[in-house]
Amino acid sequence: MSPTPTYNFAYLDEQTKRMIRRAILKAIAIPGYQAPFASREMPMPYGWGTGGVQITASIIGPDDVLKVIDQGADDTTNAVSIRAFFAKVANVATTTRTADATIIQTRHRIPERKLAEGQILVYQVPIPEPLRFLEPRETETRKMHALEEYGLMHVKLYEDIAKHGEIATTYAYPVKVEGRYVMDPSPTPKFDNPKMHMSEALQLFGAGREKRIYAVPPYTEVVSLDFEDHPFEIQTFTDPCAMCGAEGVYLDEVVLDDKGGHMYVCSDTDHCEERRLSGHRGVLSGDPLEAAE
Amino acid sequence: MNTTSDAVNVTLPPPVPATPVASHSSVALMASSPQIDPPDRFALRDGSESHKGEGGAPLLKVEGLSKYYGTRMGCADVSFSLWPGEVLAVVGESGSGKTTLLNCLSTNLEPSFGRALYRMRDEEFRNLYELSEAERRFLMRTDWGFVHQNPADGLRMTVSAGANVGERLMAVGDRHYGRIRATALDWLGRVEIAADRIDDEPRSFSGGMRQRLQIARNLVTSPRLVFMDEPTGGLDVSVQARLLDLLRSLVSELGLAAVVVTHDLAVARLLSHRMMVMKDGRVIEAGLTDRVLDDPREPYTQLLVSSILQV
Amino acid sequence: MYVAVKGGEAAIANAHALLADRRRGDRAVPALRIDQIVQQLGLAVDRTMGEGSLYDQELAALAIMQARGDLIEAIFLVRAYRTTLPRFGYSRPIETEKMLIERRISATYKDLPGGQLLGPTFDYTHRLLDPAIAEGGEVAAPVTREADAAHTPRVTDLLAHEGLIEADSGGLRHNDEPKMNDSEREVGDLTREPLQFPLDRDLRLQALARGDEGFLLALGYSTQRGYARSHPFAGEIRIGEVEVELDVPELGFAVSLGRIKVTECQMVNQFKGSAKVPPQFTRGYGLVFGQAERKAMAMALCDRALRARELGEDITAAAQDEEFVISHADNVQATGFVEHLKLPHYVDFQAELGLVRRLRDEFEAAQEPRQEAAE
């Protein structure tokens, strides 16, 4: 039988890393443009973050500090699994603290804490093509991007307003990057869209199954699509976080009983913990040490 | 044969000598197909006039256009010029090549030979078959319209009427929902679709309504040239009449040039200033519509004209 | 008082332990061995190698064992392993006309040089469950014969000799332009470059060869039921071993790396002519690792259907839609994305909940004149 396999640093062989880095550089040179890359099979299934993992694997070095979040939390199962993967194949330091991380791999959220120069945010993307559900053909959407034909996108927004009185997209809300390419920011809630604009950090987007990488370099203009008379608006929550009292952050709904009782807590678990450690309290938090267990 | 007192009343002013550009194109290349150069102005049956453009340059100059499918001929040696505000009918029976010609002119098909020079908004003449994909698509969205015989082919059936009309505006950068909607409402009014249908999908429209919606969708960006493929085909007779009236008034109001393919001579009579008769892929007769219909010279044209049912 | 949920790491560890336990099952029952799977579940091994795109029977058997018999999971394991392997070259194309044939049939001729060789086929078995197999008794030795590659010409070569079938990997283009000489063409590699539609036939065939058997079977079936018809005949199906040879520049000649078993299917399809070329039959091609006849035949039917554009046919059915077929043929991608729905999506769901609640409030408010209290 074949010999037991040994793996290169961060799993991918150097040739593959080189190929991915070239795609990343191309993506950075053309903000918002989906650069094709020869995505590899990874040890986790397509759809479970292989694009993000391939990007992280190509850029991570022994001195990096890695944070992995899913739905804003470090402790959701897939985030745990990916963090363990890199701990195993790269032996890098990992953290749950946004402030301490050099690379943050994320699914569906941008951290509440403002990111700094030198940090890289790696997004996991299921469907990179913002026009996909309006036009299933790749041959057509490619042309539409090349010719800057985005009328169809606005038709969809127009229909929403005609039907619902407002734009009905609540996550994966399309944006225009540097005034040229329309991009899907990944299924982050539209609440997070403003964070992408003029960020100090580098934002990389990886779609493993669809084989595309795209990027928003630091200090890049990222504008959510809208109409002049129906401007883009983010979600608001009526109550602050029940644990730490934070306002202006994205909250998760937690069901407490089967009589409709529910409460809202920070989706970003690190942000919540940090606030509680500095003394902030919400209505339903107990002793700070107990809550952090 | 149909002689009417109207025909007698048409007064043709003495022809103005054609400008050098026009005469070059009309004389040099078209030995094989009959073609006449229309005078600068001529009155139509209903008293409206067609104009040559400022300076008299045509909008479209077609030279020796031919399309072959292997050895089978789709159309051959078609040449003509089209002036701004002028409607040209291409008439023939099934298999005459008129639809092939239309598809070549609108660049949906690539011809085997020949060229079509189009005067762009910057006054430059460009050969349509040498345009880049980007230029071609831009032209189709702004300067041209294409009215399909089956309106479902020219509409987004799963999107509201308002969005159908507004799409071209949004495609060229319009970003004010209220204004887009107001423009769409205005156009629905002009094509006689009730305002309260603006949010309905064309799926719920009758054939005539869909066709009128298609027309609105095409005209909202004030195109200079509209291609029409049997625009009244498949519609009830009374609906046809209403649609033709609408088309005629829009064409004259907006100064549109149009190439209308039809097998129905009545449509040609009502809509066009000039017409070409096609048979087996070739143009066998051409001229002012009234002249061709009232005084057909070719035997085939005579046959067509005499076959019109008198009701 | 609410305590935030934690412990994902521990949960995962426990889940893995449970999985290992279920995989082993009742400890009193003897454990499976790799060689048992290779020997006695050979067709599962063949499918795993074919769709895993890696020829290694023991590795495939291990994958099947690790996957508890779930073949798509096993295929995934093989693919993930394949990714890590260094590539040191490309073999010469295998020569199926020199195959050491175990099975060879043709539906287009009653008899032909080389004969009809049934091989180890299920075809004429009566599908009656047979407990005797489970009782393990002696299995008699079968009749054998010498392989005779020299006298078993390919059926498609016989037809080509008379000009009755289009040239191999040639094909009519609808405007009759000749194809680029094949020796000049670079063969693509879909594991090394991202696919870009429209595809050339080499990349399509690669995608089909590793595509899901069930998906391709259904599509092939659809072409027989009127969803794009190509009048297929099974020109030839052959199963056997072929030599894999690698050119070694330093030695100046090719070195044999060994033999692999493959299944090859040549479908003979609807003829086509044009202004310059008289009518000829057209081809559909299938090639897979191991003994996988159903897959090879389905692949050949799909190959032919996907050549619609090349052959100037109207595209009316799903099987002819290249983007549709090729984008969805890879079961590793498909299962990844379908199953990713199990991952938490509560943040996005929260966003939708918010919108729906608000729209419902607005709806109620519009129905009744008085104001509703805000949530």
Short mmCIF file of N, CA, C and O in Angstrom, two decimals, chain B residues 152-238:
data_model
loop_
_atom_site.label_atom_id
_atom_site.label_comp_id
_atom_site.label_asym_id
_atom_site.label_seq_id
_atom_site.Cartn_x
_atom_site.Cartn_y
_atom_site.Cartn_z
N ALA B 152 -42.99 37.91 -26.10
CA ALA B 152 -42.29 37.23 -25.02
C ALA B 152 -40.79 37.15 -25.29
O ALA B 152 -39.99 37.08 -24.36
N ASP B 153 -40.41 37.19 -26.57
CA ASP B 153 -38.98 37.15 -26.90
C ASP B 153 -38.29 38.47 -26.63
O ASP B 153 -37.07 38.53 -26.54
N GLY B 154 -39.08 39.54 -26.51
CA GLY B 154 -38.45 40.84 -26.33
C GLY B 154 -38.73 41.45 -24.97
O GLY B 154 -38.46 42.62 -24.74
N LEU B 155 -39.30 40.65 -24.08
CA LEU B 155 -39.63 41.14 -22.75
C LEU B 155 -39.05 40.22 -21.69
O LEU B 155 -38.76 39.06 -21.97
N ARG B 156 -38.92 40.74 -20.48
CA ARG B 156 -38.66 39.83 -19.36
C ARG B 156 -40.02 39.49 -18.75
O ARG B 156 -40.67 40.33 -18.13
N MET B 157 -40.43 38.25 -18.96
CA MET B 157 -41.80 37.89 -18.60
C MET B 157 -42.00 37.79 -17.09
O MET B 157 -43.13 37.87 -16.61
N THR B 158 -40.94 37.60 -16.34
CA THR B 158 -41.11 37.40 -14.90
C THR B 158 -40.80 38.65 -14.10
O THR B 158 -40.62 38.61 -12.89
N VAL B 159 -40.76 39.77 -14.79
CA VAL B 159 -40.42 41.03 -14.14
C VAL B 159 -41.53 42.01 -14.48
O VAL B 159 -42.12 41.91 -15.55
N SER B 160 -41.84 42.96 -13.61
CA SER B 160 -43.02 43.80 -13.82
C SER B 160 -42.91 44.65 -15.08
O SER B 160 -41.83 44.88 -15.62
N ALA B 161 -44.06 45.17 -15.52
CA ALA B 161 -44.10 46.02 -16.71
C ALA B 161 -43.20 47.24 -16.51
O ALA B 161 -42.46 47.64 -17.39
N GLY B 162 -43.32 47.83 -15.32
CA GLY B 162 -42.50 49.00 -15.01
C GLY B 162 -41.02 48.71 -15.12
O GLY B 162 -40.25 49.49 -15.68
N ALA B 163 -40.60 47.55 -14.60
CA ALA B 163 -39.18 47.18 -14.67
C ALA B 163 -38.77 46.91 -16.11
O ALA B 163 -37.65 47.23 -16.51
N ASN B 164 -39.66 46.33 -16.89
CA ASN B 164 -39.37 46.08 -18.29
C ASN B 164 -39.07 47.38 -19.02
O ASN B 164 -38.13 47.48 -19.79
N VAL B 165 -39.89 48.40 -18.76
CA VAL B 165 -39.66 49.67 -19.44
C VAL B 165 -38.45 50.37 -18.85
O VAL B 165 -37.66 50.99 -19.56
N GLY B 166 -38.27 50.27 -17.54
CA GLY B 166 -37.19 50.99 -16.87
C GLY B 166 -35.81 50.38 -17.06
O GLY B 166 -34.81 51.03 -16.81
N GLU B 167 -35.76 49.11 -17.53
CA GLU B 167 -34.46 48.43 -17.54
C GLU B 167 -33.40 49.17 -18.34
O GLU B 167 -32.27 49.33 -17.88
N ARG B 168 -33.75 49.61 -19.54
CA ARG B 168 -32.74 50.30 -20.35
C ARG B 168 -32.25 51.56 -19.68
O ARG B 168 -31.08 51.92 -19.79
N LEU B 169 -33.15 52.24 -19.00
CA LEU B 169 -32.74 53.46 -18.29
C LEU B 169 -31.74 53.11 -17.22
O LEU B 169 -30.73 53.78 -17.03
N MET B 170 -32.04 52.03 -16.48
CA MET B 170 -31.12 51.63 -15.42
C MET B 170 -29.81 51.13 -16.01
O MET B 170 -28.75 51.34 -15.43
N ALA B 171 -29.89 50.52 -17.19
CA ALA B 171 -28.67 50.02 -17.82
C ALA B 171 -27.74 51.16 -18.22
O ALA B 171 -26.53 50.97 -18.27
N VAL B 172 -28.29 52.34 -18.50
CA VAL B 172 -27.41 53.45 -18.85
C VAL B 172 -27.19 54.40 -17.69
O VAL B 172 -26.75 55.52 -17.86
N GLY B 173 -27.54 53.97 -16.48
CA GLY B 173 -27.08 54.70 -15.31
C GLY B 173 -28.13 55.48 -14.54
O GLY B 173 -27.79 56.17 -13.58
N ASP B 174 -29.38 55.37 -14.92
CA ASP B 174 -30.42 56.07 -14.16
C ASP B 174 -30.55 55.46 -12.77
O ASP B 174 -30.67 54.25 -12.62
N ARG B 175 -30.52 56.30 -11.74
CA ARG B 175 -30.50 55.77 -10.38
C ARG B 175 -31.57 56.37 -9.49
O ARG B 175 -31.49 56.31 -8.27
N HIS B 176 -32.60 56.96 -10.09
CA HIS B 176 -33.65 57.55 -9.26
C HIS B 176 -34.92 56.75 -9.47
O HIS B 176 -35.53 56.81 -10.53
N TYR B 177 -35.30 55.99 -8.46
CA TYR B 177 -36.45 55.11 -8.58
C TYR B 177 -37.70 55.87 -9.01
O TYR B 177 -38.41 55.46 -9.92
N GLY B 178 -37.94 57.01 -8.36
CA GLY B 178 -39.15 57.77 -8.65
C GLY B 178 -39.20 58.23 -10.10
O GLY B 178 -40.23 58.11 -10.77
N ARG B 179 -38.07 58.70 -10.59
CA ARG B 179 -38.03 59.20 -11.97
C ARG B 179 -38.19 58.06 -12.95
O ARG B 179 -38.88 58.18 -13.96
N ILE B 180 -37.51 56.93 -12.65
CA ILE B 180 -37.62 55.76 -13.53
C ILE B 180 -39.07 55.31 -13.61
O ILE B 180 -39.63 55.05 -14.68
N ARG B 181 -39.69 55.29 -12.46
CA ARG B 181 -41.08 54.85 -12.41
C ARG B 181 -41.98 55.83 -13.15
O ARG B 181 -42.90 55.42 -13.87
N ALA B 182 -41.71 57.12 -12.97
CA ALA B 182 -42.52 58.14 -13.66
C ALA B 182 -42.36 58.01 -15.18
O ALA B 182 -43.33 58.11 -15.93
N THR B 183 -41.13 57.79 -15.62
CA THR B 183 -40.89 57.61 -17.06
C THR B 183 -41.62 56.37 -17.56
O THR B 183 -42.25 56.40 -18.63
N ALA B 184 -41.57 55.31 -16.77
CA ALA B 184 -42.26 54.08 -17.17
C ALA B 184 -43.76 54.33 -17.26
O ALA B 184 -44.42 53.90 -18.21
N LEU B 185 -44.30 55.05 -16.28
CA LEU B 185 -45.74 55.36 -16.30
C LEU B 185 -46.10 56.17 -17.53
O LEU B 185 -47.11 55.93 -18.19
N ASP B 186 -45.25 57.13 -17.83
CA ASP B 186 -45.48 57.98 -19.00
C ASP B 186 -45.55 57.13 -20.26
O ASP B 186 -46.45 57.27 -21.08
N TRP B 187 -44.58 56.24 -20.38
CA TRP B 187 -44.54 55.39 -21.58
C TRP B 187 -45.71 54.42 -21.64
O TRP B 187 -46.25 54.15 -22.71
N LEU B 188 -46.10 53.89 -20.50
CA LEU B 188 -47.26 52.99 -20.51
C LEU B 188 -48.47 53.75 -21.03
O LEU B 188 -49.29 53.22 -21.79
N GLY B 189 -48.56 55.02 -20.63
CA GLY B 189 -49.65 55.85 -21.12
C GLY B 189 -49.58 56.02 -22.62
O GLY B 189 -50.58 55.90 -23.33
N ARG B 190 -48.38 56.28 -23.12
CA ARG B 190 -48.24 56.51 -24.56
C ARG B 190 -48.56 55.28 -25.38
O ARG B 190 -48.98 55.37 -26.54
N VAL B 191 -48.34 54.10 -24.80
CA VAL B 191 -48.71 52.88 -25.55
C VAL B 191 -50.06 52.35 -25.08
O VAL B 191 -50.42 51.21 -25.37
N GLU B 192 -50.78 53.19 -24.37
CA GLU B 192 -52.16 52.88 -24.00
C GLU B 192 -52.29 51.63 -23.13
O GLU B 192 -53.18 50.80 -23.35
N ILE B 193 -51.40 51.50 -22.17
CA ILE B 193 -51.55 50.48 -21.14
C ILE B 193 -51.93 51.20 -19.85
O ILE B 193 -51.33 52.20 -19.48
N ALA B 194 -52.95 50.69 -19.18
CA ALA B 194 -53.44 51.36 -17.97
C ALA B 194 -52.36 51.46 -16.91
O ALA B 194 -51.59 50.53 -16.70
N ALA B 195 -52.32 52.61 -16.25
CA ALA B 195 -51.25 52.87 -15.28
C ALA B 195 -51.23 51.86 -14.13
O ALA B 195 -50.19 51.55 -13.58
N ASP B 196 -52.41 51.34 -13.79
CA ASP B 196 -52.42 50.43 -12.64
C ASP B 196 -51.85 49.04 -12.99
O ASP B 196 -51.81 48.16 -12.13
N ARG B 197 -51.40 48.88 -14.22
CA ARG B 197 -50.78 47.60 -14.59
C ARG B 197 -49.27 47.64 -14.45
O ARG B 197 -48.56 46.69 -14.78
N ILE B 198 -48.75 48.77 -13.97
CA ILE B 198 -47.29 48.97 -13.98
C ILE B 198 -46.53 47.91 -13.18
O ILE B 198 -45.41 47.55 -13.51
N ASP B 199 -47.17 47.39 -12.12
CA ASP B 199 -46.45 46.40 -11.30
C ASP B 199 -46.83 44.98 -11.66
O ASP B 199 -46.39 44.03 -11.00
N ASP B 200 -47.65 44.83 -12.68
CA ASP B 200 -48.03 43.47 -13.10
C ASP B 200 -47.00 42.90 -14.05
O ASP B 200 -46.35 43.63 -14.80
N GLU B 201 -46.87 41.59 -14.03
CA GLU B 201 -45.94 40.93 -14.95
C GLU B 201 -46.59 40.75 -16.31
O GLU B 201 -47.80 40.51 -16.38
N PRO B 202 -45.82 40.82 -17.39
CA PRO B 202 -46.39 40.67 -18.72
C PRO B 202 -47.07 39.32 -18.93
O PRO B 202 -47.83 39.15 -19.87
N ARG B 203 -46.78 38.39 -18.06
CA ARG B 203 -47.45 37.09 -18.15
C ARG B 203 -48.96 37.25 -18.08
O ARG B 203 -49.72 36.46 -18.63
N SER B 204 -49.39 38.30 -17.37
CA SER B 204 -50.84 38.47 -17.20
C SER B 204 -51.43 39.39 -18.27
O SER B 204 -52.59 39.75 -18.20
N PHE B 205 -50.61 39.76 -19.27
CA PHE B 205 -51.10 40.67 -20.31
C PHE B 205 -51.60 39.92 -21.53
O PHE B 205 -51.12 38.83 -21.85
N SER B 206 -52.53 40.53 -22.26
CA SER B 206 -52.96 39.95 -23.54
C SER B 206 -51.85 40.15 -24.57
O SER B 206 -50.91 40.93 -24.36
N GLY B 207 -51.99 39.49 -25.72
CA GLY B 207 -50.98 39.58 -26.77
C GLY B 207 -50.74 41.01 -27.22
O GLY B 207 -49.61 41.47 -27.37
N GLY B 208 -51.84 41.73 -27.42
CA GLY B 208 -51.71 43.11 -27.87
C GLY B 208 -51.02 43.98 -26.83
O GLY B 208 -50.17 44.82 -27.15
N MET B 209 -51.37 43.76 -25.57
CA MET B 209 -50.75 44.55 -24.50
C MET B 209 -49.27 44.26 -24.39
O MET B 209 -48.46 45.15 -24.17
N ARG B 210 -48.93 42.97 -24.53
CA ARG B 210 -47.51 42.61 -24.45
C ARG B 210 -46.73 43.29 -25.55
O ARG B 210 -45.61 43.77 -25.35
N GLN B 211 -47.34 43.33 -26.72
CA GLN B 211 -46.64 43.93 -27.84
C GLN B 211 -46.45 45.42 -27.59
O GLN B 211 -45.40 45.99 -27.85
N ARG B 212 -47.45 46.06 -27.05
CA ARG B 212 -47.32 47.49 -26.77
C ARG B 212 -46.27 47.72 -25.69
O ARG B 212 -45.52 48.70 -25.73
N LEU B 213 -46.21 46.81 -24.74
CA LEU B 213 -45.19 46.93 -23.70
C LEU B 213 -43.80 46.77 -24.31
O LEU B 213 -42.86 47.51 -23.98
N GLN B 214 -43.69 45.85 -25.26
CA GLN B 214 -42.40 45.65 -25.90
C GLN B 214 -41.97 46.92 -26.63
O GLN B 214 -40.81 47.29 -26.63
N ILE B 215 -42.94 47.56 -27.25
CA ILE B 215 -42.62 48.79 -27.97
C ILE B 215 -42.13 49.86 -26.99
O ILE B 215 -41.12 50.52 -27.21
N ALA B 216 -42.85 50.00 -25.88
CA ALA B 216 -42.43 50.99 -24.88
C ALA B 216 -41.02 50.70 -24.39
O ALA B 216 -40.18 51.60 -24.27
N ARG B 217 -40.75 49.43 -24.11
CA ARG B 217 -39.45 49.03 -23.62
C ARG B 217 -38.35 49.41 -24.60
O ARG B 217 -37.25 49.81 -24.21
N ASN B 218 -38.64 49.30 -25.89
CA ASN B 218 -37.65 49.62 -26.90
C ASN B 218 -37.46 51.12 -27.10
O ASN B 218 -36.39 51.57 -27.45
N LEU B 219 -38.54 51.88 -26.92
CA LEU B 219 -38.46 53.29 -27.31
C LEU B 219 -38.04 54.21 -26.16
O LEU B 219 -37.77 55.39 -26.39
N VAL B 220 -37.97 53.69 -24.97
CA VAL B 220 -37.73 54.56 -23.80
C VAL B 220 -36.39 55.29 -23.87
O VAL B 220 -36.23 56.36 -23.29
N THR B 221 -35.41 54.75 -24.60
CA THR B 221 -34.12 55.45 -24.70
C THR B 221 -33.99 56.24 -25.99
O THR B 221 -32.91 56.59 -26.42
N SER B 222 -35.15 56.55 -26.61
CA SER B 222 -35.14 57.35 -27.85
C SER B 222 -34.17 56.82 -28.89
O SER B 222 -33.26 57.51 -29.32
N PRO B 223 -34.35 55.59 -29.30
CA PRO B 223 -33.46 55.05 -30.33
C PRO B 223 -33.69 55.76 -31.66
O PRO B 223 -34.74 56.36 -31.87
N ARG B 224 -32.70 55.69 -32.53
CA ARG B 224 -32.84 56.31 -33.84
C ARG B 224 -33.29 55.30 -34.89
O ARG B 224 -33.81 55.67 -35.94
N LEU B 225 -33.06 54.01 -34.60
CA LEU B 225 -33.38 52.98 -35.58
C LEU B 225 -34.06 51.81 -34.89
O LEU B 225 -33.56 51.31 -33.89
N VAL B 226 -35.21 51.42 -35.41
CA VAL B 226 -35.93 50.30 -34.80
C VAL B 226 -36.14 49.21 -35.85
O VAL B 226 -36.59 49.50 -36.96
N PHE B 227 -35.81 47.98 -35.48
CA PHE B 227 -36.09 46.83 -36.33
C PHE B 227 -37.38 46.18 -35.84
O PHE B 227 -37.56 46.01 -34.65
N MET B 228 -38.25 45.85 -36.78
CA MET B 228 -39.49 45.19 -36.35
C MET B 228 -39.72 43.93 -37.18
O MET B 228 -39.68 43.99 -38.41
N ASP B 229 -39.98 42.85 -36.48
CA ASP B 229 -40.21 41.58 -37.16
C ASP B 229 -41.67 41.20 -37.02
O ASP B 229 -42.11 40.76 -35.97
N GLU B 230 -42.44 41.41 -38.08
CA GLU B 230 -43.88 41.11 -38.06
C GLU B 230 -44.53 41.64 -36.77
O GLU B 230 -45.06 40.87 -35.98
N PRO B 231 -44.50 42.94 -36.56
CA PRO B 231 -44.93 43.48 -35.27
C PRO B 231 -46.40 43.21 -34.96
O PRO B 231 -46.78 43.22 -33.80
N THR B 232 -47.19 42.93 -35.97
CA THR B 232 -48.60 42.68 -35.67
C THR B 232 -48.97 41.22 -35.90
O THR B 232 -50.14 40.86 -35.86
N GLY B 233 -47.97 40.40 -36.14
CA GLY B 233 -48.25 38.99 -36.41
C GLY B 233 -48.96 38.33 -35.25
O GLY B 233 -48.63 38.56 -34.10
N GLY B 234 -49.93 37.51 -35.52
CA GLY B 234 -50.58 36.74 -34.47
C GLY B 234 -51.58 37.51 -33.64
O GLY B 234 -52.14 36.99 -32.68
N LEU B 235 -51.81 38.77 -33.96
CA LEU B 235 -52.78 39.54 -33.16
C LEU B 235 -54.12 39.59 -33.87
O LEU B 235 -54.19 39.53 -35.10
N ASP B 236 -55.19 39.77 -33.11
CA ASP B 236 -56.51 39.94 -33.70
C ASP B 236 -56.53 41.17 -34.58
O ASP B 236 -55.82 42.14 -34.34
N VAL B 237 -57.40 41.15 -35.57
CA VAL B 237 -57.39 42.20 -36.59
C VAL B 237 -57.63 43.58 -35.99
O VAL B 237 -56.95 44.56 -36.33
N SER B 238 -58.58 43.68 -35.06
CA SER B 238 -58.86 45.00 -34.49
C SER B 238 -57.67 45.47 -33.65
O SER B 238 -57.34 46.66 -33.62
#
